[in-house]
PDB file of C-alpha atoms and ligand atoms in Angstrom:
ATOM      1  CA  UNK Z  27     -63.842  10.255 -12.399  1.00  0.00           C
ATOM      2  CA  UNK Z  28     -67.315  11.180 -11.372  1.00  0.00           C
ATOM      3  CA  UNK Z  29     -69.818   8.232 -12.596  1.00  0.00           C
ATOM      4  CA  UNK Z  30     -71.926  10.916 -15.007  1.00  0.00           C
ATOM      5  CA  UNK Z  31     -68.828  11.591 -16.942  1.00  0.00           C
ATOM      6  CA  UNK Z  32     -67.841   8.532 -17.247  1.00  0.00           C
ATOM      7  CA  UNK Z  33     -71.493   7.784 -18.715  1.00  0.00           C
ATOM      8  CA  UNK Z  34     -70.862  10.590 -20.725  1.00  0.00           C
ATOM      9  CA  UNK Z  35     -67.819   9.453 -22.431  1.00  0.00           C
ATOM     10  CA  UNK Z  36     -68.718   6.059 -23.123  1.00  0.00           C
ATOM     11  CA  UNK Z  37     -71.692   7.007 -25.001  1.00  0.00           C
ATOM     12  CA  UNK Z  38     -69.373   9.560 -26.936  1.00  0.00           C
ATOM     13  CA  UNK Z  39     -67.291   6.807 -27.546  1.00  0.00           C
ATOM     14  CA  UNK Z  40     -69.298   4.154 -28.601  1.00  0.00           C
ATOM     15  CA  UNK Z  41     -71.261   6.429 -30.904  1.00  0.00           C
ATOM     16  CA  UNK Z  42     -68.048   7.201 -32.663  1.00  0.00           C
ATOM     17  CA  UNK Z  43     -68.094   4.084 -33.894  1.00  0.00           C
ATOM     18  CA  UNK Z  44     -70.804   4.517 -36.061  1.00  0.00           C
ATOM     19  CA  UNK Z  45     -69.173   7.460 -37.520  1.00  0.00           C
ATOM     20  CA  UNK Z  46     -69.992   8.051 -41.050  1.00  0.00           C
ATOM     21  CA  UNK Z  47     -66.562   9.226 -42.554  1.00  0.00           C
ATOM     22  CA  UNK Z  48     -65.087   7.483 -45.377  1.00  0.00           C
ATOM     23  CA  UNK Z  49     -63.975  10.421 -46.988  1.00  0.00           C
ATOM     24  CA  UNK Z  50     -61.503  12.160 -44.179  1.00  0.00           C
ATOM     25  CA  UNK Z  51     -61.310   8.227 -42.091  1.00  0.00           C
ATOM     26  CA  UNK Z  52     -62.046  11.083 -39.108  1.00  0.00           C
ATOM     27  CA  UNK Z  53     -64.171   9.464 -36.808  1.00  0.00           C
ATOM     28  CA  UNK Z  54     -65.695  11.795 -34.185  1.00  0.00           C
ATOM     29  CA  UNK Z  55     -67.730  10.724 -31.226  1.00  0.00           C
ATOM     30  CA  UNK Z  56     -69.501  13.570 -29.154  1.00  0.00           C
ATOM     31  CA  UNK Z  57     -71.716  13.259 -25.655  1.00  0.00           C
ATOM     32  CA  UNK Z  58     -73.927  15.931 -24.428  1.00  0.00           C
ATOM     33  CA  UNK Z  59     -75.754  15.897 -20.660  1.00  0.00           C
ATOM     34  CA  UNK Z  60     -78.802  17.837 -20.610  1.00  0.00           C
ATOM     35  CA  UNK Z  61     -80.166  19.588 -17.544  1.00  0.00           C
ATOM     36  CA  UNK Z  62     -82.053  16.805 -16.608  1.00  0.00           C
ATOM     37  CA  UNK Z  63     -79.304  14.241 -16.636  1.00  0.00           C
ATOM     38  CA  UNK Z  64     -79.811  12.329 -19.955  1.00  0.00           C
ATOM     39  CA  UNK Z  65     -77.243  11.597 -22.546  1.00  0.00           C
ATOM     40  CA  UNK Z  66     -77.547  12.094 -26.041  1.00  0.00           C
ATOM     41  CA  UNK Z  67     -74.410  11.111 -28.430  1.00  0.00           C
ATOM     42  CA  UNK Z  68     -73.721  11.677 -31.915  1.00  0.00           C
ATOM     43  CA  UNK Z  69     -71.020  11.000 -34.541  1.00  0.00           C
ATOM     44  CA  UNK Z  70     -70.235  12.576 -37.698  1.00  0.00           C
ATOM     45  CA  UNK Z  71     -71.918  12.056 -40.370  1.00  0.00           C
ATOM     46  CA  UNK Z  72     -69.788  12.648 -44.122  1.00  0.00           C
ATOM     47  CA  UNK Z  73     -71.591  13.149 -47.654  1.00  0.00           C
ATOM     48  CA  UNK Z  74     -70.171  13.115 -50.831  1.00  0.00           C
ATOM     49  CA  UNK Z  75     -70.777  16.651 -51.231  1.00  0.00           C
ATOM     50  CA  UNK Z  76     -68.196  17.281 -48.592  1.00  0.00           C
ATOM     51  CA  UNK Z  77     -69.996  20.393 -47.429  1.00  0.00           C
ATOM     52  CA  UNK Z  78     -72.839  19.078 -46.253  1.00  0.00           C
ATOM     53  CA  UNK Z  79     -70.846  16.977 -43.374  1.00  0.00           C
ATOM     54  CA  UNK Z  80     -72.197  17.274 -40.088  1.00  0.00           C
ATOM     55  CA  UNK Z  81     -69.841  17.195 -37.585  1.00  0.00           C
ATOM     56  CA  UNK Z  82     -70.875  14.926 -33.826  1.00  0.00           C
ATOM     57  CA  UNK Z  83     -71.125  17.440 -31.721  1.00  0.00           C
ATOM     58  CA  UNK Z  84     -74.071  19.068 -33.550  1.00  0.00           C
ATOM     59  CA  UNK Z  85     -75.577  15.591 -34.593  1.00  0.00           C
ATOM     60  CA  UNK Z  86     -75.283  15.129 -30.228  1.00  0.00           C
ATOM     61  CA  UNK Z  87     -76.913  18.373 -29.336  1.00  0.00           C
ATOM     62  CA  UNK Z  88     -79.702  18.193 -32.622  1.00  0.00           C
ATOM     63  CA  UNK Z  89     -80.435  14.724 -30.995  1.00  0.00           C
ATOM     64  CA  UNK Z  90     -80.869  16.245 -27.938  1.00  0.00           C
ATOM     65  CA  UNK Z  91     -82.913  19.283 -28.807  1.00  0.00           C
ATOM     66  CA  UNK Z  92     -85.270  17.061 -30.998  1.00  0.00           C
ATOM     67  CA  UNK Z  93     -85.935  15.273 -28.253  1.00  0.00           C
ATOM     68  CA  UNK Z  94     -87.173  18.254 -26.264  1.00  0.00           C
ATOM     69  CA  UNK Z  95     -83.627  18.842 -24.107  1.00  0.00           C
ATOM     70  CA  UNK Z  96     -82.579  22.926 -24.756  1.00  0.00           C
ATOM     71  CA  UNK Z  97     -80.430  23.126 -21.953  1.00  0.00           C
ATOM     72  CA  UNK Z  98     -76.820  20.929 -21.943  1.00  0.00           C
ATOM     73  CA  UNK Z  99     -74.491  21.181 -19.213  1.00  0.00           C
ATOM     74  CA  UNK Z 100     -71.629  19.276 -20.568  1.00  0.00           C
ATOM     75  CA  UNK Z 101     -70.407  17.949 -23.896  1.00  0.00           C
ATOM     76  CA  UNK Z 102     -67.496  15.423 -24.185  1.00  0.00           C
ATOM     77  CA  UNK Z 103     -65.400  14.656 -27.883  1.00  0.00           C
ATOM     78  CA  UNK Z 104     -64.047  11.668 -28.265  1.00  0.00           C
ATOM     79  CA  UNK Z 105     -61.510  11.783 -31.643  1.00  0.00           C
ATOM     80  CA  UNK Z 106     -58.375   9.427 -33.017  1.00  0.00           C
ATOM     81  CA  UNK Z 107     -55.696  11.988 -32.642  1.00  0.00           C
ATOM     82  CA  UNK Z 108     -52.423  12.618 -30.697  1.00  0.00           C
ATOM     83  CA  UNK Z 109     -52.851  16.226 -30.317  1.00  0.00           C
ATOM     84  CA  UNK Z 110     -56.854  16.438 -28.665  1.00  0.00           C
ATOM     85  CA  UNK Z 111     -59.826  17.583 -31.174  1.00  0.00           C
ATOM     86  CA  UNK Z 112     -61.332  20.726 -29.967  1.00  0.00           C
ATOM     87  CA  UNK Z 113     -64.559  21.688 -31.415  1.00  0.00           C
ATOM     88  CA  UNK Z 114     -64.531  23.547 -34.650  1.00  0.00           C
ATOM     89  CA  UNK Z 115     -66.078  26.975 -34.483  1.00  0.00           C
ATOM     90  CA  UNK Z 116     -69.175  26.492 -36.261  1.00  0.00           C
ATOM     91  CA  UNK Z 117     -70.071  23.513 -32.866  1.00  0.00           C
ATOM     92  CA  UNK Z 118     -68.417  26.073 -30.495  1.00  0.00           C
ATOM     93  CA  UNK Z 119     -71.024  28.454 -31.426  1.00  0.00           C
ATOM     94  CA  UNK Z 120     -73.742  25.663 -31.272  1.00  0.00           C
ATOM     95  CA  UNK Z 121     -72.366  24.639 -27.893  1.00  0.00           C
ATOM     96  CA  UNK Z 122     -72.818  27.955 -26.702  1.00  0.00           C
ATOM     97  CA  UNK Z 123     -76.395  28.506 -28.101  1.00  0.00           C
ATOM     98  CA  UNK Z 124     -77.885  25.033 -25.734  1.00  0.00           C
ATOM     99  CA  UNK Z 125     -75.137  25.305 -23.241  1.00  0.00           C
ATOM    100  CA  UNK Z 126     -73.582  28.753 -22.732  1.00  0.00           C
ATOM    101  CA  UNK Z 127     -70.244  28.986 -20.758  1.00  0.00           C
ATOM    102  CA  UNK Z 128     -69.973  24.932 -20.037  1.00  0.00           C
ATOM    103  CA  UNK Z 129     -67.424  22.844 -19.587  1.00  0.00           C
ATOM    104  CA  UNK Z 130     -66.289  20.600 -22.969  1.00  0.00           C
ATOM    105  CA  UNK Z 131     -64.151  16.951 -22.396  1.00  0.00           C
ATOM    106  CA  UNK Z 132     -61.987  16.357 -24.717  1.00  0.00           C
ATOM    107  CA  UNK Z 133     -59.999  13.182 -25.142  1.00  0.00           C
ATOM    108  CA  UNK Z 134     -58.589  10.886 -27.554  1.00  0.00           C
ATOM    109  CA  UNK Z 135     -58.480   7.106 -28.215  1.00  0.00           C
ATOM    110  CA  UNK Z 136     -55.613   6.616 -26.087  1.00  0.00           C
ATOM    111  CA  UNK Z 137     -57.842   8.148 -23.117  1.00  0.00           C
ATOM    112  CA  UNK Z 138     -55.550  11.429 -22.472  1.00  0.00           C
ATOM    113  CA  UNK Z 139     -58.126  14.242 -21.936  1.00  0.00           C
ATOM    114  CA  UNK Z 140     -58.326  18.083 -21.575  1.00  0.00           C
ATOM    115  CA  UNK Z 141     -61.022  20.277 -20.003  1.00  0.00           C
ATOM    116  CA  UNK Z 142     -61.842  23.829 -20.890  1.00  0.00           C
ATOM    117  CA  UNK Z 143     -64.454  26.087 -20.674  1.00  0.00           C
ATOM    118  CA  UNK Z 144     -66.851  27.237 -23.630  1.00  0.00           C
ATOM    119  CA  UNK Z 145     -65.791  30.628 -22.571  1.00  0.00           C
ATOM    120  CA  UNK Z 146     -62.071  29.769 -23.217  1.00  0.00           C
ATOM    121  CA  UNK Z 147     -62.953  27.806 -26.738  1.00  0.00           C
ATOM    122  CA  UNK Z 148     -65.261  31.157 -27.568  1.00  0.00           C
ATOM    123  CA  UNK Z 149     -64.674  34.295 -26.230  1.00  0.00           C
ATOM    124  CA  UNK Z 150     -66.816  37.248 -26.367  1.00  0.00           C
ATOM    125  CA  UNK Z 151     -69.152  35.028 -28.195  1.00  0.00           C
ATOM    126  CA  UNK Z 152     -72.730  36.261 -29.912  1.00  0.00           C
ATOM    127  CA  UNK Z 153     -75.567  34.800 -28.269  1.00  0.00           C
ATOM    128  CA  UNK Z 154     -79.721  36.000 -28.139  1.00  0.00           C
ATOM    129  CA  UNK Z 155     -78.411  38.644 -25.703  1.00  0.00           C
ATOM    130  CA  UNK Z 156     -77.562  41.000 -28.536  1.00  0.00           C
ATOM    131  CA  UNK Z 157     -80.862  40.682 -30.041  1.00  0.00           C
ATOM    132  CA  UNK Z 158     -82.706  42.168 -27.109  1.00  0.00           C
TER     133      UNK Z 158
HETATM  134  N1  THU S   1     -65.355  16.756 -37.070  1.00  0.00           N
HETATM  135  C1  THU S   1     -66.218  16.568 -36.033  1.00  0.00           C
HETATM  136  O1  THU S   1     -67.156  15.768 -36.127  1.00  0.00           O
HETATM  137  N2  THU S   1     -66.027  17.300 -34.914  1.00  0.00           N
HETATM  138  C2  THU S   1     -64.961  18.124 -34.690  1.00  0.00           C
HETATM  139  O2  THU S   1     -64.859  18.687 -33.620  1.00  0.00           O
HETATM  140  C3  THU S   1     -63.975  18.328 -35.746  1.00  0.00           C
HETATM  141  C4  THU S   1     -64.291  17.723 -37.065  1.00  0.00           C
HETATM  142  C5  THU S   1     -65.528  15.918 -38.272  1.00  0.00           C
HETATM  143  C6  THU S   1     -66.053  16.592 -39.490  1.00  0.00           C
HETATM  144  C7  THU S   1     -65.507  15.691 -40.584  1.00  0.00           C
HETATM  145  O3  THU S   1     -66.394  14.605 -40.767  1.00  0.00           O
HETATM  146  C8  THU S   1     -64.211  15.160 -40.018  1.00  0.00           C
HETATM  147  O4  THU S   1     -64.270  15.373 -38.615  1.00  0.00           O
HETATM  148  C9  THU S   1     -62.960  15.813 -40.584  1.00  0.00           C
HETATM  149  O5  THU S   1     -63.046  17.185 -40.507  1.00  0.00           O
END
């Protein structure tokens, strides 16, 4: 595996260790690369108000952006499941806002992995384009 990924994916993972999730015990860890090369992570972060929950992949990119990074070129998830965690849709549409049609990682905690493309994850997807 190319040395950036595996960057990448450790940060996802060790970030999902600080998960906040004591009300689903779903721990998420997400990684994005921005087009610069750095690595921002983020977890998931729960509330007692279960709607406010924040899922990693929006805490990675919101990191990311707030640090002054608008472009991504790759996000890895890193969840505890058999079957691999895709990206809800609500982070699929985030994805696709900083990164457009890039490629997403997804593995689990016993290191089996997909790759897709955001354009699989969200076709025909709304973007600024349409409000030209
Ligand atoms: N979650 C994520 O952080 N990312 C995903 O891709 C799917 C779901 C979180 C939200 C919530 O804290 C928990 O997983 C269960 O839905």
């Amino acid at each position: 595996m190319d040395k950036s990924v595996e960057k990448l994916l450790a940060a996802a993972r060790e970030c999902r260790e600080r998960a906040f999730a004591p009300y689903s015990g779903f721990k998420v860890g997400a990684a994005v690369e921005t087009e610069d090369g750095t690595i921002f992570a983020g977890c998931n972060v729960e509330s007692a108000s279960y709607g406010l929950t924040m899922c990693a992949e929006r805490v990675a990119i919101f990191t990311a952006v707030a640090a002054g990074r608008k472009r991504i070129k790759r996000i890895s998830v890193v969840a505890e499941s058999d079957e691999l965690t895709a990206p809800c849709g609500a982070c699929r549409q985030v994805i696709w806002e900083f990164g457009g049609d890039i490629p997403v990682l997804i593995v689990n905690t016993n290191g089996e992995s997909v790759e897709r493309q955001m354009s699989e994850l969200l076709p025909m997807a709304f973007d600024s384009s349409f409000l030209k």
